[in-house]
Tab-separated table of C-alpha atoms and ligand atoms in Angstrom:
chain	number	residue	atom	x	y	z
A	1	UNK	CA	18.552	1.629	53.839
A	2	UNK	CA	16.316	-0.150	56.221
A	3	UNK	CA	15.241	2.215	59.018
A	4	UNK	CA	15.710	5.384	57.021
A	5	UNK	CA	12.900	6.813	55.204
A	6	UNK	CA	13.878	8.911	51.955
A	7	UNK	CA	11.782	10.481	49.787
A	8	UNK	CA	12.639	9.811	46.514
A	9	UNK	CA	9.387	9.563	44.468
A	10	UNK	CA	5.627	9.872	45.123
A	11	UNK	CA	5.697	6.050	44.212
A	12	UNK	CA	7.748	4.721	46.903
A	13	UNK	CA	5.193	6.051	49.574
A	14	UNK	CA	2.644	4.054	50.758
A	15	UNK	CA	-1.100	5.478	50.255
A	16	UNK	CA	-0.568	6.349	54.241
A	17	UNK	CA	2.124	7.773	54.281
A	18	UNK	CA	1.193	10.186	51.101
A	19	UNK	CA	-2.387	11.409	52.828
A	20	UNK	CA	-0.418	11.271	56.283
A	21	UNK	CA	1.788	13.809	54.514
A	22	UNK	CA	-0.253	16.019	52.966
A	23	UNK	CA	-2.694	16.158	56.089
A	24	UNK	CA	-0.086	17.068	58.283
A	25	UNK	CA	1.360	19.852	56.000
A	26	UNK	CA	-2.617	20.961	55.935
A	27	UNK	CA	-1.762	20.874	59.706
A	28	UNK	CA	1.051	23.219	59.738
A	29	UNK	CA	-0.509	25.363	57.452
A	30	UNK	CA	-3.650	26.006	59.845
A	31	UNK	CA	-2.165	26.170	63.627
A	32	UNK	CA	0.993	27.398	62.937
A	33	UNK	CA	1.826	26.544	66.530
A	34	UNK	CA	2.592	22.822	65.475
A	35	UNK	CA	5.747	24.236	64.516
A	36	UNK	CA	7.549	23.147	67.768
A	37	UNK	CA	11.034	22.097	68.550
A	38	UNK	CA	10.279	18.658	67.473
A	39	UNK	CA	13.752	18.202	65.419
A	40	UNK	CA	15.806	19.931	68.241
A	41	UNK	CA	19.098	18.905	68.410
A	42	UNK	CA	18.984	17.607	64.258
A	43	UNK	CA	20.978	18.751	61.778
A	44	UNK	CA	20.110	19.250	58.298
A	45	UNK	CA	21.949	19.184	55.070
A	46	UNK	CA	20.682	21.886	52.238
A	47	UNK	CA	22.349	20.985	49.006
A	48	UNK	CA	21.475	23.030	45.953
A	49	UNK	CA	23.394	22.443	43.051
A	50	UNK	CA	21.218	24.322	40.953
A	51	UNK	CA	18.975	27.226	41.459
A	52	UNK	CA	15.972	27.424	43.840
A	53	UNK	CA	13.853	29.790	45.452
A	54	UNK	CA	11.317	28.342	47.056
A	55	UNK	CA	12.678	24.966	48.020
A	56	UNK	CA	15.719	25.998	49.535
A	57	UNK	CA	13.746	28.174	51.647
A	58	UNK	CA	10.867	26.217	52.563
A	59	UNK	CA	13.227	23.362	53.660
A	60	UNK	CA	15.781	25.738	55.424
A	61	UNK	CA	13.072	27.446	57.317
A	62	UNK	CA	10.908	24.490	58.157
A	63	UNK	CA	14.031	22.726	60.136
A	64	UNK	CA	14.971	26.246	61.675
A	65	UNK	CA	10.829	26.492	62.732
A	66	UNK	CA	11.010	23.187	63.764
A	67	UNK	CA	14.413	23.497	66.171
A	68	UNK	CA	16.890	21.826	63.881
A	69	UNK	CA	20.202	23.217	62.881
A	70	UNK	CA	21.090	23.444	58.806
A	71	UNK	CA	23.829	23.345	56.703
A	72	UNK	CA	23.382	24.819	53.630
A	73	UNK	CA	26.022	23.634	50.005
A	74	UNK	CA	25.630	25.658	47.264
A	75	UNK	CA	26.755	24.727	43.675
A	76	UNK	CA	30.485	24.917	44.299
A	77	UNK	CA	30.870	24.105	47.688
A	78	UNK	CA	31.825	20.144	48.014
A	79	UNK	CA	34.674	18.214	47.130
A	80	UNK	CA	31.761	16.625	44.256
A	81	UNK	CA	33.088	19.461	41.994
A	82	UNK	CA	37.113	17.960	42.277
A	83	UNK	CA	36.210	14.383	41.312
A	84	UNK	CA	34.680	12.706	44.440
A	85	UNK	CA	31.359	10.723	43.849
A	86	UNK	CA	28.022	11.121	44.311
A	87	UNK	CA	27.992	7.675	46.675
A	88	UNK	CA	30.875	8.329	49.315
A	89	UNK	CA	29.364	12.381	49.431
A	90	UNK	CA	26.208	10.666	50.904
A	91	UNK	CA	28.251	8.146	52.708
A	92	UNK	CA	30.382	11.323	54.522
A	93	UNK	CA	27.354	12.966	55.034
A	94	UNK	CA	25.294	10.508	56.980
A	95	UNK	CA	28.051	10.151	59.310
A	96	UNK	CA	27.732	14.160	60.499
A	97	UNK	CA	24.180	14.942	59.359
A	98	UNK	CA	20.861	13.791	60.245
A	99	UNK	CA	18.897	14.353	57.288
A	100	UNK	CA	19.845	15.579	53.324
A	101	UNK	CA	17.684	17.962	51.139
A	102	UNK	CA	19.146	17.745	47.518
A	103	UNK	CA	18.756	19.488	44.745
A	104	UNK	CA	21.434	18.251	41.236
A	105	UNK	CA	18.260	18.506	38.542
A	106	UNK	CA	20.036	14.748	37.717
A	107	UNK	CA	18.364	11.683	37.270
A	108	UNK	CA	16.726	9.720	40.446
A	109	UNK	CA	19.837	7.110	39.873
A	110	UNK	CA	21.833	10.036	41.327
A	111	UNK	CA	19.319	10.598	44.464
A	112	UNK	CA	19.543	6.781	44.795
A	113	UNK	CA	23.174	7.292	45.137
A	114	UNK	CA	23.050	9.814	48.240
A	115	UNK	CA	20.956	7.277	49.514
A	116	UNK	CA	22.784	4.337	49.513
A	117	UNK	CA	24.004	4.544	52.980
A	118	UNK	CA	21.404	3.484	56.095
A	119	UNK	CA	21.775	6.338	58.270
A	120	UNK	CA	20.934	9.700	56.712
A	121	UNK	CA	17.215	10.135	54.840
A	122	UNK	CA	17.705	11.679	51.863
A	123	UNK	CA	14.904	14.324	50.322
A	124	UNK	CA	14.762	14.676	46.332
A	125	UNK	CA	14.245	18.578	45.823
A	126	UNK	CA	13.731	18.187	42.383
A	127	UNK	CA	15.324	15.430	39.883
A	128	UNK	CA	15.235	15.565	36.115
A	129	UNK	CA	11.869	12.725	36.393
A	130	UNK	CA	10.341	13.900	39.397
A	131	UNK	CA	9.576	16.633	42.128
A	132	UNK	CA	8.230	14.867	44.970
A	133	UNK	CA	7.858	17.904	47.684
A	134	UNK	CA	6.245	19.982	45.010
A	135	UNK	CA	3.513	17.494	44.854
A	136	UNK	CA	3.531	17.136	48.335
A	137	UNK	CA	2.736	20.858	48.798
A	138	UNK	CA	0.539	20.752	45.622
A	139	UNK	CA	-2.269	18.139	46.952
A	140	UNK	CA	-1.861	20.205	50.515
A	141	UNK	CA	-2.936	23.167	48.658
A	142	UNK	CA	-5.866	21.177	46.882
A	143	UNK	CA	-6.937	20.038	50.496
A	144	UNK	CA	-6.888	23.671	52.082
A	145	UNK	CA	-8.928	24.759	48.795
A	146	UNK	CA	-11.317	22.201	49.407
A	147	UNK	CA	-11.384	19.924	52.084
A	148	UNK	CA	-10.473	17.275	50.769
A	149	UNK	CA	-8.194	15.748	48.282
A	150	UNK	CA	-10.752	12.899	47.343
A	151	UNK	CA	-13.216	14.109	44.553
A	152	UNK	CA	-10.581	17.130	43.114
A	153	UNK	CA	-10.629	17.987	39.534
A	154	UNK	CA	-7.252	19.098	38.131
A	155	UNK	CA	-6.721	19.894	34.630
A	156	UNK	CA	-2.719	20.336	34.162
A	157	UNK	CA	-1.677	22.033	31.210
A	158	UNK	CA	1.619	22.388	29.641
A	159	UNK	CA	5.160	20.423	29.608
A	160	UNK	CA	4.988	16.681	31.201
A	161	UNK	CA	7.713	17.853	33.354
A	162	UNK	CA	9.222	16.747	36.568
A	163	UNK	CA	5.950	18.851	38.648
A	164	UNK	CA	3.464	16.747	36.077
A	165	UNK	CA	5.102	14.129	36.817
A	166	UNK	CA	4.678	13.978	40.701
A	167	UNK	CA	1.367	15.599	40.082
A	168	UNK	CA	-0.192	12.667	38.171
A	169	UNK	CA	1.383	10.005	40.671
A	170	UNK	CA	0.308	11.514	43.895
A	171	UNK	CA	-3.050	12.728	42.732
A	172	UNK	CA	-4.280	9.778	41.495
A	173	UNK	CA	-3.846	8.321	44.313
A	174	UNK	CA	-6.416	9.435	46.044
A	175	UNK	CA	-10.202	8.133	45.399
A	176	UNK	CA	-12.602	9.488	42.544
A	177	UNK	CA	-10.159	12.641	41.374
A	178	UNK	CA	-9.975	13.561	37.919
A	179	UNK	CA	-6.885	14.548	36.101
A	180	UNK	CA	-6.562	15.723	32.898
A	181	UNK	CA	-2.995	16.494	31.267
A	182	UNK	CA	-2.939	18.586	28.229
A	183	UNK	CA	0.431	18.820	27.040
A	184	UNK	CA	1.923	19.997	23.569
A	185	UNK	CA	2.733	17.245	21.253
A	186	UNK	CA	6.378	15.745	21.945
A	187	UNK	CA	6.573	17.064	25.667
A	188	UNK	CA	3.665	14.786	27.187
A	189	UNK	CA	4.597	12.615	30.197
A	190	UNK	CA	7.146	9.913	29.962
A	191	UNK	CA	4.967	6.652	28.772
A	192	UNK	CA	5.717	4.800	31.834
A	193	UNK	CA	4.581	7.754	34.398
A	194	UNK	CA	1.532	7.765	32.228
A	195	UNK	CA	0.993	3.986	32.654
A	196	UNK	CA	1.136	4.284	36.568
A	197	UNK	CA	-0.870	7.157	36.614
A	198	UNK	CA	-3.535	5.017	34.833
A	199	UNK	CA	-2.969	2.038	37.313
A	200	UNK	CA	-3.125	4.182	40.318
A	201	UNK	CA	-6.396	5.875	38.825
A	202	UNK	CA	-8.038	2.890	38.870
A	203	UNK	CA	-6.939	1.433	42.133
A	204	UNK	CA	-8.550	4.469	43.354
A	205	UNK	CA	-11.278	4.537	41.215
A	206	UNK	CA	-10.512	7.958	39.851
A	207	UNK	CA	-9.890	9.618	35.858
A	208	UNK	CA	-6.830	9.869	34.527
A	209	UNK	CA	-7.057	11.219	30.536
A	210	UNK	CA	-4.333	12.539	28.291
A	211	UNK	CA	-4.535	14.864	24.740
A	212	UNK	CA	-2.406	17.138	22.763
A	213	UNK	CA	-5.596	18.976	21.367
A	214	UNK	CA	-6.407	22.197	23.300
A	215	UNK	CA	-9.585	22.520	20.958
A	216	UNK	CA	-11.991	20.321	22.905
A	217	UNK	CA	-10.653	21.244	26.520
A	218	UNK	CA	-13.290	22.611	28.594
A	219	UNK	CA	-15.955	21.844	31.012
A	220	UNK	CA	-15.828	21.484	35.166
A	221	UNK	CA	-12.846	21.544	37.189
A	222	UNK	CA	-12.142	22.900	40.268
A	223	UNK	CA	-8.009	23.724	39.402
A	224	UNK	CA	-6.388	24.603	36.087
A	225	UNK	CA	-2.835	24.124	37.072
A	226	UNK	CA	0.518	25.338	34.725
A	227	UNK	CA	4.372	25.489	34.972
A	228	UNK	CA	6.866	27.275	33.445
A	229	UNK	CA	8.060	26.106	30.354
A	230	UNK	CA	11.951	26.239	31.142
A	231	UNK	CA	12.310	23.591	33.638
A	232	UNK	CA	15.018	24.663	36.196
A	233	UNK	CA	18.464	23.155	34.758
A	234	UNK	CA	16.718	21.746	31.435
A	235	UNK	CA	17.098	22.821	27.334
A	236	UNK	CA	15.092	21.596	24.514
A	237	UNK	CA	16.519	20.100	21.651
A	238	UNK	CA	14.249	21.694	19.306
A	239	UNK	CA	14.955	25.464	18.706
A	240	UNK	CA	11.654	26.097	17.832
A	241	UNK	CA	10.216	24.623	20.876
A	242	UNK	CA	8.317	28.166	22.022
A	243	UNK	CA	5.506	27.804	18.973
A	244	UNK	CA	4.646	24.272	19.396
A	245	UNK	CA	4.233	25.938	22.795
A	246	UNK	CA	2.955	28.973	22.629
A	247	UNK	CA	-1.269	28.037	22.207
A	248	UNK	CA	-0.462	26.384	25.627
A	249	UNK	CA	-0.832	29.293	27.775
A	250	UNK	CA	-3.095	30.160	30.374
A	251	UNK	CA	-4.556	33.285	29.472
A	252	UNK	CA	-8.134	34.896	30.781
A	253	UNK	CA	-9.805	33.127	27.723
A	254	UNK	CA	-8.619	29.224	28.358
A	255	UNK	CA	-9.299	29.606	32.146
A	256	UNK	CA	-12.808	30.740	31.448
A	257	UNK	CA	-13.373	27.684	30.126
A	258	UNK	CA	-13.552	26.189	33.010
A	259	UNK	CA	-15.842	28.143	35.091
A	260	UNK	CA	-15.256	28.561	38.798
A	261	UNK	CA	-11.664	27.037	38.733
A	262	UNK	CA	-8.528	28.435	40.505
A	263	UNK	CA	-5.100	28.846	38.860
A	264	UNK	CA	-2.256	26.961	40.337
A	265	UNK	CA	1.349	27.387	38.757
A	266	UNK	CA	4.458	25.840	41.152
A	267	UNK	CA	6.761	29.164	40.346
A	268	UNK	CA	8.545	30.769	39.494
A	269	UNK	CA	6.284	31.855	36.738
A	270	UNK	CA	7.395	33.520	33.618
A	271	UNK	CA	4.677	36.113	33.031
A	272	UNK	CA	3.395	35.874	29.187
A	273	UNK	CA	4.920	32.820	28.462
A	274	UNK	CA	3.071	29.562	30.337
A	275	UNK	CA	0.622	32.049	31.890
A	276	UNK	CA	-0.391	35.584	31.233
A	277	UNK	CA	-0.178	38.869	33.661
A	278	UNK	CA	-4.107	38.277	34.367
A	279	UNK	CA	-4.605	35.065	35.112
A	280	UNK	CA	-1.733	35.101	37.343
A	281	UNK	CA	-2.482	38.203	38.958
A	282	UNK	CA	-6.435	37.443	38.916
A	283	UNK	CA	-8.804	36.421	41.824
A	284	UNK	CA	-8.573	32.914	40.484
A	285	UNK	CA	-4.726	32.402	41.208
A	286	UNK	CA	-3.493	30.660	44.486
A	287	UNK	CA	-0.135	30.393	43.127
A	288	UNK	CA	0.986	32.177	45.983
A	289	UNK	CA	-0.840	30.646	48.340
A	290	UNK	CA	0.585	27.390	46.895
A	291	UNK	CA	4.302	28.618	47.318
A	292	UNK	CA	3.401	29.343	51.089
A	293	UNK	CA	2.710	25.262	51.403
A	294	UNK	CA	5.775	24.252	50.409
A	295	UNK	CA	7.177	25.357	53.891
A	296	UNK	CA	4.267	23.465	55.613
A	297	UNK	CA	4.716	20.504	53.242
A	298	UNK	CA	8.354	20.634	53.718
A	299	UNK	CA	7.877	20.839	57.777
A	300	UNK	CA	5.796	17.738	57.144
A	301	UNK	CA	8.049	15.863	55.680
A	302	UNK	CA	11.454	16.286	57.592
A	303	UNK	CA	9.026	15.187	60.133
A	304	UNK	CA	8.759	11.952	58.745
A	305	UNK	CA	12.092	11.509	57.583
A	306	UNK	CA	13.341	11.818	60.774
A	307	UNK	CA	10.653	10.416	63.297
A	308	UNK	CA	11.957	7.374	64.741
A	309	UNK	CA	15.549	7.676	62.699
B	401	CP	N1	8.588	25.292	42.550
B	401	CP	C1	9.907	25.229	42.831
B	401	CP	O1	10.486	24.154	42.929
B	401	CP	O2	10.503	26.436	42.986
B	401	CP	P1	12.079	26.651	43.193
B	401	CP	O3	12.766	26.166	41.920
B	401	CP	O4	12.261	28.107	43.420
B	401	CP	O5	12.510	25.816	44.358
């Protein structure tokens, strides 16, 4: 793999490269006139094997703005579906295309797999343990809101999902943040995210805090941030899952607890479950806003995949 840079996980980038990603998708999102034909004459592989919205697009759109070509693979499309593996698919591919976005919802084994060839850069659009580009987009939405990354307060509440998960690597990252992860008891963050998260917090002399109890949640932050509660391609075990849930959600009354903050959600959202009508649709929410930076953060990054590949 040596000369091609993938984006697997948060982890695997280097504290430059992460704030040299975010800044530039802050770029994009600001003079909209960066989007030149830097990637003319590249070709880009789309693969969705399971359901997107915004990622698909943002990554489709973001090579088109930026003068590639794309090829987009839905579910059914490749010879993956008669038997052939994950490896010599990736293998195939880097021989005809110059970048891969893929989305299977599997583990990061199976990204690691695409990626076992030296030619082709391979973007995770979402495993089961991670979602890389939705951080990515996250901490460029915490930058626009703010001006900085350094210093944000982000209290995350909900599942310890794949979006947690990229959320408490990459923010951490950065110096003096505070991150708080409320999550409902059996669905916190994986142990070992939750042991880099506290390494990286204080590398970076930053706050990294976990709890189950929603009682004593309150005070300053400058983001309250949700996601839905049916990860995209993922059950629960337990069919009583929504109660253990259900105090979770971001109404009018847990936002007001922490005055002043903005509502971030990574969509799609599912009104009245994770987060109510109102908070959603308040003056508070940048959810939207936050959707929009996933083509900027996207733009960003098949910038650095491909530079110099
Ligand atoms: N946030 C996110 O990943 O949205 P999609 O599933 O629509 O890509």
């Amino acid at each position: 793999m040596v000369g091609c840079r993938h984006l697997i996980s948060v982890s695997k980038l280097s504290d430059e490269e992460l704030f040299g990603l975010v800044e530039r998708s802050v770029e994009f999102a600001v003079r909209p006139e960066r989007y030149r034909n830097s990637l003319s004459g590249r070709v880009v592989g789309i693969y969705f094997r399971n359901l997107s919205t915004r990622t698909r697009t943002a990554f489709s759109a973001a090579a088109l703005r930026l003068g590639a070509g794309i090829v987009s693979y839905g579910p059914g499309d490749l010879q993956e579906n008669t038997g052939e593996t994950v490896r010599d698919t990736g293998e195939v591919l880097s021989r005809m295309l110059d970048a891969l976005v893929v989305r299977t919802a599997g583990p990061d084994a199976e990204y690691a797999a695409y990626a076992a060839q030296s030619r082709m850069p391979v973007i995770n659009a979402m495993s089961k343990e991670e979602h890389p580009t939705q951080a990515i987009a996250d901490l460029a939405t915490v930058r626009l809101e703010l001006g900085g990354v350094d210093g944000a307060r982000v209290v995350y509440i909900g599942e310890g999902n794949n979006s947690a998960v990229a959320l408490a690597l990459a923010l951490t990252r950065f110096k003096a943040t505070e991150l708080l992860v409320v999550t409902p008891p059996g669905y916190g963050l994986p142990p070992e995210v939750s042991a880099a998260a506290a390494e990286c917090a204080r590398a970076s002399g930053s706050k990294f805090a976990e709890t189950r109890d929603l009682r004593g949640v309150k005070g300053e932050a400058d983001f309250v941030y949700t996601t839905r509660w049916q990860t995209t391609g993922t059950s629960k075990a337990d069919p009583s899952w929504r109660q253990v849930f259900e105090p979770y959600r971001v109404d009018e009354e847990l936002l007001a607890r922490f005055s002043g903050a903005a509502f971030m959600h990574d969509l799609p959202a599912h009104r009245g479950e994770e987060v109510s009508e109102a908070v959603l649709e308040g003056s508070a929410s940048i959810a939207f806003d936050q959707a929009e930076n996933k083509l900027h953060s996207a733009a960003a990054i098949l910038e650095w995949c491909l530079e110099g590949n």
